[in-house]
């Protein structure tokens, strides 16, 4: 037994049905159904159109018996009604036969055709009745409203323009004298059926107005209710996604800890051996210990890279994850830190970083990772005694951070692969065996998340320059 | 008299290695859980605390412990350093820090990523004891 049900129209013009019910354990469950009910509404219009076409045909037969409608060519009215009936039947058959195969696009195109012929019917009736001050104009607005819901914006605009032309045409025809003008208000006291007083034209017109406005209100409020429900639903789904993402991040951190902690203990013991806390060791043993420490570093680095990349690819980043940050101290700190690594191979880091603030919008930790990865690459693949240059160029809407090395460079055929996961060129592997192959993949993901760009120039044997573009907003 | 350092970490191997590094210069006490935290700290009365973050039953146990220690009048004077295998700096704002990026405030003096070089560990302890 459902507790309650929500139905609404979603972007794809399908109806979603959410039934909340309790299972045998009294837990609230959601039963979600998605089915196309655009058909339902379109069929609904077909039924209404049949009713209207029958009404027009019957009116055509009755008008000769009402004195003041004698100017109306009732044959034309009957023909218009029958034409509408036949067209409507064609729509009906098409819908029935191709119900399961008609795509959304075909559906709304068919609907647009129906609207066009409805307009033609209204126009012809308006001309024939020569009452351009009639309620028929309201049918145009009704169709325009419906078309804004069920068709694309451009199509509904075209429908609107067609309605403008068809609604204006009788006025112009009366003005130019092509069709005669009849003052509707002079006929308003006439009763269609003399024995029943309330069948006067005035009463019928006013009643028609009431019916029309209430119909418009009903349809608009139904749609509005559906849109509100959909907005609430989207907000709920969004919060759920954010919560799942936070949970995923917690699990990622846990996984990182579980994988890195054992290596931390191993390295700690190796430090103890290396530094003689357990007594003096031979040079050979020292050498072995240093290699073991190095391999531990490689492994933990790879673990971090794999988890980091996986996290970047699957995370949902929200506005609050990005803040206004000053890139200058970040770049300065990383340069200083890497100078210690460069020092071991006599590689000089020349950082041309301005003293003033340069504020961009980003995630601090990710920006640090991005810059660290690119700069570390520059050092790792530099020749000994080389220079790594770091520069910032400030443009109107963005900044360009350039990192240039005088290293082994990248071959042209490898340039479009270097951001691929686990890709390492033969030269890179030969020169620096320890890379994970994920550093630049991580760089690419971070730049993508920040809406930035990266490009590079490289000459094998001479060096590489990376240009990172980050926007202020 | 040697200064007393309390290490709170569930990784027994890591704790053992740290103990070996420090026991020459300091008196080292060890706890492997954050259970009865304040009671233990008052009993031991350390001059500095080295605290891990993730414990088996609670991934944020270390942060919670730091806040409990800072919240107690008797123990709030004891400087704390967090040692963690995961770099969680982005989640912390240390006291006396100029970080105004809205990070969660954490009453610890230092945050160091495991493993830590013996020299750096000694420097860390000296920094804690000076504060």
Coordinates of C-alpha atoms in Angstrom, one line a residue:
Chain A
X1 CA 0.0 0.0 0.0
X2 CA 1.8 3.2 -1.1
X3 CA 2.2 5.9 1.5
X4 CA 2.1 8.6 -1.1
X5 CA 3.1 9.1 -4.7
X6 CA 4.8 11.9 -6.4
X7 CA 4.5 12.4 -10.2
X8 CA 6.2 15.1 -12.2
X9 CA 7.4 15.9 -15.7
X10 CA 11.2 15.8 -16.0
X11 CA 13.5 17.4 -18.6
X12 CA 13.0 14.6 -21.1
X13 CA 9.2 15.2 -21.0
X14 CA 8.7 11.8 -19.3
X15 CA 6.7 11.4 -16.1
X16 CA 8.5 10.0 -13.1
X17 CA 6.5 8.2 -10.5
X18 CA 7.9 7.8 -7.0
X19 CA 5.9 5.6 -4.7
X20 CA 6.9 5.6 -1.1
X21 CA 5.8 2.5 0.8
X22 CA 6.7 0.4 3.7
X23 CA 8.2 -3.1 3.3
X24 CA 7.7 -6.1 5.5
X25 CA 10.3 -4.8 7.9
X26 CA 8.6 -1.4 8.1
X27 CA 11.4 0.3 6.3
X28 CA 10.4 3.0 3.9
X29 CA 11.3 2.1 0.3
X30 CA 11.0 4.0 -2.9
X31 CA 9.6 2.4 -6.0
X32 CA 10.6 4.5 -9.0
X33 CA 9.0 4.2 -12.4
X34 CA 9.8 6.2 -15.4
X35 CA 7.5 6.0 -18.3
X36 CA 6.6 8.2 -21.1
X37 CA 3.4 10.1 -20.5
X38 CA 3.9 12.7 -23.0
X39 CA 1.7 10.3 -25.0
X40 CA -1.0 10.6 -22.4
X41 CA -1.2 14.3 -22.7
X42 CA -1.1 14.3 -26.5
X43 CA -3.9 11.6 -26.6
X44 CA -5.8 13.8 -24.2
X45 CA -5.6 16.7 -26.7
X46 CA -6.7 14.4 -29.5
X47 CA -9.9 13.5 -27.5
X48 CA -10.6 17.1 -26.8
X49 CA -10.1 17.9 -30.5
X50 CA -12.6 15.3 -31.5
X51 CA -15.2 16.8 -29.1
X52 CA -14.5 20.3 -30.5
X53 CA -14.7 19.0 -34.1
X54 CA -18.1 17.4 -33.4
X55 CA -19.3 20.6 -31.8
X56 CA -18.3 22.6 -34.9
X57 CA -20.0 20.1 -37.2
X58 CA -23.2 20.2 -35.1
X59 CA -23.1 24.0 -34.9
X60 CA -22.8 24.1 -38.7
X61 CA -26.0 22.1 -39.0
X62 CA -27.8 24.4 -36.5
X63 CA -26.8 27.9 -37.7
X64 CA -29.3 28.0 -40.6
X65 CA -32.0 27.8 -38.0
X66 CA -30.7 30.9 -36.0
X67 CA -31.8 34.0 -37.8
X68 CA -28.9 36.2 -36.9
X69 CA -26.3 33.7 -38.0
X70 CA -27.7 33.6 -41.5
X71 CA -24.6 35.3 -42.9
X72 CA -22.5 32.3 -41.8
X73 CA -21.8 29.8 -44.6
X74 CA -22.7 26.7 -42.6
X75 CA -21.4 24.4 -45.2
X76 CA -17.9 25.8 -44.7
X77 CA -18.3 25.4 -40.9
X78 CA -19.4 21.8 -41.4
X79 CA -16.4 21.1 -43.7
X80 CA -14.0 22.7 -41.3
X81 CA -15.4 20.6 -38.5
X82 CA -15.2 17.4 -40.6
X83 CA -11.7 18.3 -41.8
X84 CA -10.5 18.7 -38.2
X85 CA -12.2 15.4 -37.3
X86 CA -10.4 13.5 -40.1
X87 CA -7.0 15.1 -39.3
X88 CA -7.5 14.2 -35.7
X89 CA -8.2 10.7 -36.6
X90 CA -5.0 10.5 -38.6
X91 CA -3.1 11.8 -35.6
X92 CA -4.8 9.1 -33.5
X93 CA -3.9 6.3 -35.9
X94 CA -0.3 7.5 -36.1
X95 CA 0.0 7.6 -32.4
X96 CA -1.5 4.2 -31.9
X97 CA 0.5 2.5 -34.6
X98 CA 3.9 4.0 -33.8
X99 CA 3.4 4.5 -30.1
X100 CA 6.5 2.5 -29.0
X101 CA 8.7 3.6 -31.9
X102 CA 8.1 7.4 -32.0
X103 CA 11.0 9.2 -30.5
X104 CA 10.5 12.4 -28.4
X105 CA 11.6 14.5 -31.3
X106 CA 9.1 12.8 -33.6
X107 CA 6.4 13.2 -31.0
X108 CA 6.8 16.9 -30.6
X109 CA 7.1 17.4 -34.4
X110 CA 3.8 15.6 -34.8
X111 CA 2.4 17.8 -32.0
X112 CA 3.6 21.0 -33.8
X113 CA 1.8 19.8 -36.9
X114 CA -1.4 19.4 -34.9
X115 CA -1.0 22.9 -33.5
X116 CA -0.5 24.3 -37.0
X117 CA -3.7 22.7 -38.3
X118 CA -5.6 23.8 -35.1
X119 CA -4.5 27.4 -35.9
X120 CA -5.7 27.0 -39.5
X121 CA -9.1 25.8 -38.2
X122 CA -9.4 28.7 -35.8
X123 CA -8.4 31.1 -38.6
X124 CA -10.9 29.8 -41.1
X125 CA -13.7 29.7 -38.5
X126 CA -12.9 33.3 -37.5
X127 CA -13.0 34.4 -41.1
X128 CA -16.2 32.5 -41.8
X129 CA -18.0 33.8 -38.7
X130 CA -16.6 37.3 -39.5
X131 CA -16.5 38.0 -35.8
X132 CA -13.0 38.9 -35.3
X133 CA -13.8 40.2 -31.8
X134 CA -14.4 36.7 -30.8
X135 CA -13.2 34.3 -28.2
X136 CA -11.3 32.3 -30.9
X137 CA -8.2 34.4 -30.1
X138 CA -8.0 32.7 -26.7
X139 CA -7.5 29.4 -28.4
X140 CA -4.3 30.8 -29.9
X141 CA -3.0 31.7 -26.5
X142 CA -4.0 28.2 -25.2
X143 CA -1.9 26.5 -27.9
X144 CA 1.1 28.8 -27.4
X145 CA 1.1 27.9 -23.7
X146 CA 0.9 24.2 -24.4
X147 CA 3.6 24.4 -27.0
X148 CA 6.0 26.0 -24.6
X149 CA 5.7 22.9 -22.4
X150 CA 5.8 20.2 -25.0
X151 CA 8.1 21.5 -27.7
X152 CA 11.5 23.2 -27.9
X153 CA 11.8 26.9 -27.4
X154 CA 12.5 27.7 -31.0
X155 CA 9.5 25.8 -32.2
X156 CA 7.2 27.3 -29.6
X157 CA 8.4 30.7 -30.7
X158 CA 7.6 29.9 -34.4
X159 CA 4.2 28.7 -33.2
X160 CA 3.8 32.0 -31.4
X161 CA 4.6 34.0 -34.5
X162 CA 2.2 31.9 -36.6
X163 CA -0.5 32.6 -34.1
X164 CA 0.3 36.4 -34.2
X165 CA -0.1 36.3 -38.0
X166 CA -3.3 34.2 -38.0
X167 CA -4.9 36.3 -35.2
X168 CA -4.0 39.6 -36.9
X169 CA -5.1 38.5 -40.4
X170 CA -8.9 38.7 -39.8
X171 CA -8.5 42.2 -38.3
X172 CA -6.6 43.3 -41.4
X173 CA -9.1 41.7 -43.7
X174 CA -12.0 43.5 -42.0
X175 CA -10.0 46.8 -42.0
X176 CA -9.4 46.5 -45.7
X177 CA -13.0 45.6 -46.3
X178 CA -12.3 42.2 -47.8
X179 CA -14.6 40.7 -45.2
X180 CA -17.5 42.5 -43.6
X181 CA -17.4 43.7 -40.0
X182 CA -20.1 42.6 -37.5
X183 CA -20.4 44.3 -34.1
X184 CA -20.6 41.3 -31.7
X185 CA -21.9 43.4 -28.8
X186 CA -25.1 44.2 -30.8
X187 CA -25.8 40.5 -31.0
X188 CA -25.0 39.7 -27.5
X189 CA -28.5 39.9 -26.2
X190 CA -29.7 37.3 -28.8
X191 CA -30.6 34.0 -27.3
X192 CA -29.7 30.9 -29.4
X193 CA -32.7 29.0 -28.0
X194 CA -35.5 31.5 -27.4
X195 CA -37.2 29.4 -24.7
X196 CA -34.0 29.3 -22.7
X197 CA -32.9 32.8 -21.7
X198 CA -29.4 32.0 -20.5
X199 CA -28.4 30.9 -24.0
X200 CA -27.7 34.5 -25.0
X201 CA -24.5 35.1 -26.8
X202 CA -23.4 37.4 -23.9
X203 CA -23.8 34.7 -21.4
X204 CA -22.1 32.2 -23.6
X205 CA -19.1 34.5 -24.2
X206 CA -18.7 35.2 -20.5
X207 CA -19.0 31.6 -19.7
X208 CA -16.4 30.7 -22.3
X209 CA -14.0 33.3 -20.8
X210 CA -14.5 31.7 -17.4
X211 CA -13.9 28.2 -18.7
X212 CA -10.8 29.3 -20.6
X213 CA -9.1 31.2 -17.7
X214 CA -9.8 28.3 -15.3
X215 CA -8.5 25.8 -17.8
X216 CA -5.3 27.9 -18.2
X217 CA -4.9 28.2 -14.4
X218 CA -5.4 24.5 -14.0
X219 CA -2.8 23.5 -16.6
X220 CA -0.3 26.1 -15.4
X221 CA -0.7 25.2 -11.8
X222 CA -0.4 21.5 -12.5
X223 CA 2.8 22.1 -14.4
X224 CA 4.1 24.4 -11.8
X225 CA 3.4 21.8 -9.1
X226 CA 5.3 19.2 -11.1
X227 CA 8.2 21.6 -11.6
X228 CA 8.4 22.3 -7.9
X229 CA 8.3 18.6 -7.1
X230 CA 11.0 18.0 -9.6
X231 CA 13.2 20.8 -8.1
X232 CA 12.8 19.3 -4.6
X233 CA 13.6 15.9 -6.0
X234 CA 16.7 17.2 -7.7
X235 CA 17.8 18.9 -4.5
X236 CA 17.3 15.7 -2.6
X237 CA 19.3 13.7 -5.1
X238 CA 22.0 16.3 -5.1
X239 CA 22.4 16.2 -1.4
X240 CA 22.4 12.4 -1.6
X241 CA 25.2 12.6 -4.2
X242 CA 27.2 15.0 -2.0
X243 CA 26.8 12.7 1.0
X244 CA 27.9 9.7 -1.1
X245 CA 30.9 11.6 -2.3
X246 CA 31.9 12.6 1.2
X247 CA 31.6 9.0 2.3
X248 CA 33.7 7.9 -0.7
X249 CA 36.4 10.5 0.3
X250 CA 36.4 9.1 3.9
X251 CA 36.8 5.6 2.5
X252 CA 39.6 6.7 0.2
X253 CA 41.4 8.3 3.1
X254 CA 41.0 5.1 5.1
X255 CA 42.3 3.0 2.2
X256 CA 45.3 5.3 1.8
X257 CA 46.1 5.0 5.5
X258 CA 45.7 1.2 5.5
X259 CA 48.1 0.9 2.5
X260 CA 50.7 3.5 3.6
X261 CA 50.8 2.7 7.3
X262 CA 52.7 -0.6 7.0
X263 CA 55.3 1.1 4.8
X264 CA 55.6 3.9 7.4
X265 CA 56.5 1.3 10.0
X266 CA 59.0 -0.5 7.6
X267 CA 60.7 2.8 6.8
X268 CA 60.9 3.8 10.4
X269 CA 62.7 0.6 11.3
X270 CA 65.0 1.1 8.3
X271 CA 65.8 4.6 9.6
X272 CA 66.7 3.0 12.9
X273 CA 69.1 0.5 11.2
X274 CA 70.5 3.2 8.9
X275 CA 71.3 5.6 11.7
X276 CA 72.9 3.1 13.9
X277 CA 70.3 2.9 16.7
X278 CA 70.7 -0.9 16.7
X279 CA 74.5 -0.7 16.5
X280 CA 77.0 -0.1 13.7
X281 CA 76.3 -1.7 10.3
X282 CA 78.6 -2.4 7.4
X283 CA 78.7 -0.1 4.3
X284 CA 77.2 -2.9 2.3
X285 CA 74.3 -3.2 4.8
X286 CA 73.9 0.6 4.7
X287 CA 73.7 0.4 0.9
X288 CA 71.0 -2.3 1.0
X289 CA 69.0 -0.3 3.6
X290 CA 69.1 2.8 1.5
X291 CA 67.8 0.9 -1.5
X292 CA 65.0 -0.6 0.7
X293 CA 64.1 2.9 1.8
X294 CA 64.0 4.1 -1.8
X295 CA 61.7 1.3 -2.9
X296 CA 59.4 2.0 0.0
X297 CA 59.3 5.6 -1.2
X298 CA 58.4 4.5 -4.7
X299 CA 55.7 2.2 -3.5
X300 CA 54.0 4.8 -1.2
X301 CA 54.3 7.4 -3.9
X302 CA 52.6 5.0 -6.4
X303 CA 49.9 4.2 -3.8
X304 CA 49.2 7.9 -3.3
X305 CA 49.1 8.6 -7.0
X306 CA 46.7 5.8 -7.8
X307 CA 44.3 6.7 -5.0
X308 CA 44.6 10.4 -5.8
X309 CA 43.9 9.9 -9.5
X310 CA 41.0 7.6 -8.7
X311 CA 39.6 10.2 -6.3
X312 CA 39.9 13.1 -8.8
X313 CA 38.2 11.2 -11.5
X314 CA 35.2 10.2 -9.4
X315 CA 34.8 13.1 -7.1
X316 CA 32.0 15.6 -7.3
X317 CA 33.4 19.0 -6.6
X318 CA 31.2 21.8 -5.3
X319 CA 31.5 25.5 -5.2
X320 CA 32.7 25.4 -1.6
X321 CA 35.6 23.2 -2.5
X322 CA 37.1 26.1 -4.5
X323 CA 38.2 29.2 -2.8
X324 CA 40.2 32.4 -3.7
X325 CA 43.8 31.4 -3.1
X326 CA 47.0 33.3 -3.5
X327 CA 49.2 31.3 -5.9
X328 CA 52.4 33.2 -5.0
X329 CA 53.2 31.6 -1.6
X330 CA 52.2 28.2 -3.0
X331 CA 54.7 28.5 -5.9
X332 CA 57.4 29.9 -3.6
X333 CA 57.0 27.1 -1.0
X334 CA 57.2 24.4 -3.7
X335 CA 60.2 26.0 -5.3
X336 CA 62.0 26.2 -2.0
X337 CA 61.2 22.6 -1.2
X338 CA 62.3 21.3 -4.6
X339 CA 65.6 23.3 -4.4
X340 CA 66.7 20.7 -1.8
X341 CA 66.0 17.9 -4.3
X342 CA 67.6 19.8 -7.1
X343 CA 70.7 20.6 -5.0
X344 CA 71.6 16.8 -4.9
X345 CA 72.2 17.0 -8.7
X346 CA 73.3 20.6 -8.8
X347 CA 70.1 21.6 -10.6
X348 CA 69.3 25.3 -10.0
X349 CA 65.7 26.4 -9.7
X350 CA 65.2 30.0 -10.8
X351 CA 61.8 31.1 -9.7
X352 CA 60.7 34.5 -11.1
X353 CA 57.7 35.0 -8.8
X354 CA 56.3 38.4 -8.1
X355 CA 56.1 39.7 -4.6
X356 CA 52.5 40.8 -4.8
X357 CA 49.3 38.7 -4.4
X358 CA 47.9 36.8 -7.4
X359 CA 44.5 35.4 -6.5
X360 CA 42.9 32.6 -8.4
X361 CA 39.9 30.4 -7.7
X362 CA 40.9 26.9 -6.8
X363 CA 41.4 24.1 -4.4
X364 CA 44.6 24.7 -2.5
X365 CA 45.7 21.0 -2.1
X366 CA 45.0 20.3 -5.7
X367 CA 46.9 23.3 -7.0
X368 CA 49.9 22.3 -4.8
X369 CA 49.8 18.8 -6.2
X370 CA 49.5 20.1 -9.8
X371 CA 52.5 22.4 -9.4
X372 CA 54.6 19.9 -7.5
X373 CA 54.0 17.2 -10.1
X374 CA 55.0 19.4 -13.0
X375 CA 58.0 20.9 -11.2
X376 CA 59.2 17.5 -9.9
X377 CA 59.1 16.2 -13.5
X378 CA 61.2 19.1 -14.6
X379 CA 63.8 18.3 -12.0
X380 CA 63.7 14.5 -12.5
X381 CA 64.2 14.8 -16.3
X382 CA 66.7 17.6 -16.2
X383 CA 70.3 16.9 -16.8
X384 CA 72.7 17.4 -13.9
X385 CA 73.9 21.0 -13.4
X386 CA 70.9 22.2 -15.4
X387 CA 68.4 25.0 -14.7
X388 CA 64.7 24.8 -14.1
X389 CA 62.9 28.1 -14.6
X390 CA 59.5 29.0 -13.1
X391 CA 57.6 32.1 -14.3
X392 CA 54.2 33.6 -13.9
X393 CA 52.6 35.8 -16.5
X394 CA 49.6 37.8 -15.4
X395 CA 46.9 38.3 -18.1
X396 CA 43.6 40.0 -17.8
X397 CA 41.4 37.0 -17.1
X398 CA 44.0 34.3 -16.3
X399 CA 47.5 33.6 -15.3
X400 CA 50.1 31.5 -17.1
X401 CA 52.6 29.5 -15.0
X402 CA 55.5 28.3 -17.1
X403 CA 57.9 25.7 -16.0
X404 CA 60.9 25.1 -18.3
X405 CA 63.7 22.6 -17.9
X406 CA 66.8 21.8 -19.9
X407 CA 66.4 18.1 -19.8
X408 CA 65.8 15.1 -22.0
X409 CA 62.8 16.5 -23.7
X410 CA 59.9 14.6 -25.3
X411 CA 59.7 13.1 -28.8
X412 CA 56.9 14.5 -31.0
X413 CA 55.2 11.2 -31.3
X414 CA 54.9 10.9 -27.5
X415 CA 53.6 14.4 -26.9
X416 CA 49.9 13.5 -27.1
X417 CA 50.4 10.4 -24.9
X418 CA 52.2 11.9 -22.0
X419 CA 49.0 12.7 -20.1
X420 CA 47.8 9.1 -20.5
X421 CA 47.7 7.0 -17.4
X422 CA 50.8 4.9 -16.8
X423 CA 52.4 6.1 -20.0
X424 CA 56.2 6.6 -19.7
X425 CA 58.4 7.1 -22.8
X426 CA 61.4 4.9 -23.3
X427 CA 63.7 7.8 -22.7
X428 CA 61.9 8.7 -19.5
X429 CA 62.1 5.2 -18.1
X430 CA 65.8 4.9 -19.0
X431 CA 66.6 8.3 -17.4
X432 CA 64.5 8.1 -14.3
X433 CA 63.2 4.6 -13.5
X434 CA 61.1 5.5 -10.5
X435 CA 58.1 7.3 -11.9
X436 CA 54.6 5.9 -11.5
X437 CA 53.4 7.2 -14.9
X438 CA 50.4 8.9 -13.2
X439 CA 51.9 12.3 -12.4
X440 CA 50.8 14.1 -15.5
X441 CA 47.4 12.3 -15.6
X442 CA 46.8 13.8 -12.2
X443 CA 47.9 17.2 -13.5
X444 CA 45.4 16.9 -16.4
X445 CA 42.5 16.0 -14.1
X446 CA 43.2 18.9 -11.7
X447 CA 43.4 21.3 -14.6
X448 CA 40.2 19.9 -16.0
X449 CA 38.5 20.4 -12.6
X450 CA 39.7 24.0 -12.4
X451 CA 38.6 24.8 -16.0
X452 CA 42.2 25.6 -16.9
X453 CA 44.4 24.5 -19.8
X454 CA 47.9 23.1 -20.2
X455 CA 50.2 23.0 -23.2
X456 CA 53.8 22.3 -23.7
X457 CA 56.7 22.7 -26.1
X458 CA 59.5 20.2 -26.2
X459 CA 62.7 19.5 -28.0
X460 CA 64.3 16.1 -27.5
X461 CA 67.7 16.4 -25.8
X462 CA 67.2 20.1 -25.1
X463 CA 64.2 20.4 -22.7
X464 CA 60.5 20.9 -22.2
X465 CA 58.3 23.8 -21.2
X466 CA 54.9 23.4 -19.6
X467 CA 52.5 26.3 -19.7
X468 CA 49.6 26.0 -17.1
X469 CA 46.7 28.4 -17.6
X470 CA 44.5 29.1 -14.6
X471 CA 41.6 31.5 -14.5
X472 CA 40.8 34.0 -11.8
X473 CA 37.2 32.8 -11.7
Chain B
X1 CA 65.6 14.3 34.8
X2 CA 64.4 13.2 31.3
X3 CA 61.4 14.8 29.8
X4 CA 58.5 12.4 29.3
X5 CA 56.9 11.8 25.9
X6 CA 53.6 10.0 25.5
X7 CA 53.0 8.2 22.2
X8 CA 49.3 7.3 21.3
X9 CA 49.2 5.1 18.2
X10 CA 47.6 1.8 17.4
X11 CA 50.5 0.7 15.1
X12 CA 52.7 -1.2 17.5
X13 CA 55.6 -1.6 15.0
X14 CA 55.6 2.1 14.3
X15 CA 55.4 2.9 18.0
X16 CA 58.3 0.5 18.8
X17 CA 60.5 2.2 16.1
X18 CA 59.7 5.7 17.5
X19 CA 60.5 4.4 21.0
X20 CA 63.9 3.2 19.9
X21 CA 64.7 6.6 18.4
X22 CA 63.6 8.6 21.4
X23 CA 64.3 6.4 24.5
X24 CA 68.0 7.5 24.6
X25 CA 67.0 11.1 25.3
X26 CA 63.5 10.9 26.7
X27 CA 61.3 8.8 28.9
X28 CA 58.8 7.2 26.5
X29 CA 55.3 6.0 27.5
X30 CA 53.0 4.3 25.1
X31 CA 49.3 3.8 24.7
X32 CA 47.7 2.0 21.8
X33 CA 44.2 3.4 22.1
X34 CA 42.5 6.6 23.0
X35 CA 40.4 4.9 25.6
X36 CA 40.5 6.6 29.0
X37 CA 42.5 9.3 27.3
X38 CA 42.3 12.1 29.9
X39 CA 42.7 9.7 32.8
X40 CA 45.8 8.2 31.3
X41 CA 47.3 11.5 30.5
X42 CA 46.8 12.8 34.0
X43 CA 48.3 9.6 35.4
X44 CA 51.4 9.7 33.1
X45 CA 51.7 13.6 33.1
X46 CA 53.8 13.8 29.9
X47 CA 55.7 16.9 28.7
X48 CA 54.6 16.3 25.1
X49 CA 52.2 14.0 23.2
X50 CA 52.6 12.4 19.9
X51 CA 49.2 11.4 18.5
X52 CA 48.1 9.3 15.5
X53 CA 44.8 10.2 13.8
X54 CA 43.2 7.0 12.5
X55 CA 42.4 4.3 14.9
X56 CA 40.6 1.0 14.0
X57 CA 37.3 2.0 15.5
X58 CA 37.3 5.7 14.5
X59 CA 39.1 7.4 11.6
X60 CA 39.0 10.8 13.4
X61 CA 40.0 9.5 16.8
X62 CA 43.2 11.5 16.9
X63 CA 41.4 14.8 16.1
X64 CA 38.8 14.1 18.8
X65 CA 41.5 13.2 21.3
X66 CA 43.4 16.5 20.6
X67 CA 40.2 18.5 21.2
X68 CA 39.6 16.6 24.5
X69 CA 43.1 17.2 25.7
X70 CA 42.9 20.9 24.8
X71 CA 39.5 21.1 26.5
X72 CA 40.7 19.8 29.9
X73 CA 42.3 22.4 32.2
X74 CA 44.9 20.1 33.5
X75 CA 46.0 18.7 30.2
X76 CA 45.5 21.7 27.9
X77 CA 49.1 22.9 28.6
X78 CA 50.6 19.8 27.0
X79 CA 51.8 20.3 23.5
X80 CA 50.5 17.8 20.9
X81 CA 52.0 16.7 17.6
X82 CA 50.0 14.6 15.1
X83 CA 51.8 12.0 13.1
X84 CA 49.7 10.4 10.4
X85 CA 50.3 8.2 7.3
X86 CA 47.8 10.4 5.4
X87 CA 48.5 14.0 4.8
X88 CA 45.5 15.7 6.3
X89 CA 46.9 19.2 6.5
X90 CA 44.2 20.6 4.3
X91 CA 41.7 19.6 7.0
X92 CA 43.4 21.4 9.8
X93 CA 44.1 24.9 10.9
X94 CA 46.9 24.8 13.5
X95 CA 46.9 27.3 16.4
X96 CA 49.0 30.4 15.9
X97 CA 48.5 29.7 12.1
X98 CA 47.7 32.6 9.8
X99 CA 45.5 30.3 7.8
X100 CA 42.2 32.0 7.4
X101 CA 40.9 29.7 4.7
X102 CA 38.1 28.4 6.9
X103 CA 39.8 25.1 7.8
X104 CA 38.7 23.2 10.8
X105 CA 40.5 24.5 13.9
X106 CA 42.6 21.8 15.6
X107 CA 44.5 22.4 18.8
X108 CA 47.8 20.7 17.8
X109 CA 51.2 22.3 17.5
X110 CA 52.6 20.3 14.6
X111 CA 51.4 18.0 12.0
X112 CA 53.9 15.5 10.5
X113 CA 53.5 12.8 7.9
X114 CA 54.7 9.3 8.7
X115 CA 57.3 8.0 8.5
X116 CA 59.5 10.7 10.0
X117 CA 63.3 10.8 9.9
X118 CA 64.9 10.4 13.3
X119 CA 66.5 13.8 13.1
X120 CA 63.2 15.5 12.2
X121 CA 61.6 13.6 15.0
X122 CA 64.1 14.9 17.5
X123 CA 63.6 18.5 16.1
X124 CA 59.9 18.0 16.5
X125 CA 60.2 17.0 20.1
X126 CA 62.5 20.0 20.9
X127 CA 60.0 22.3 19.2
X128 CA 57.1 20.9 21.3
X129 CA 59.1 21.1 24.5
X130 CA 60.0 24.7 23.9
X131 CA 56.4 25.8 23.4

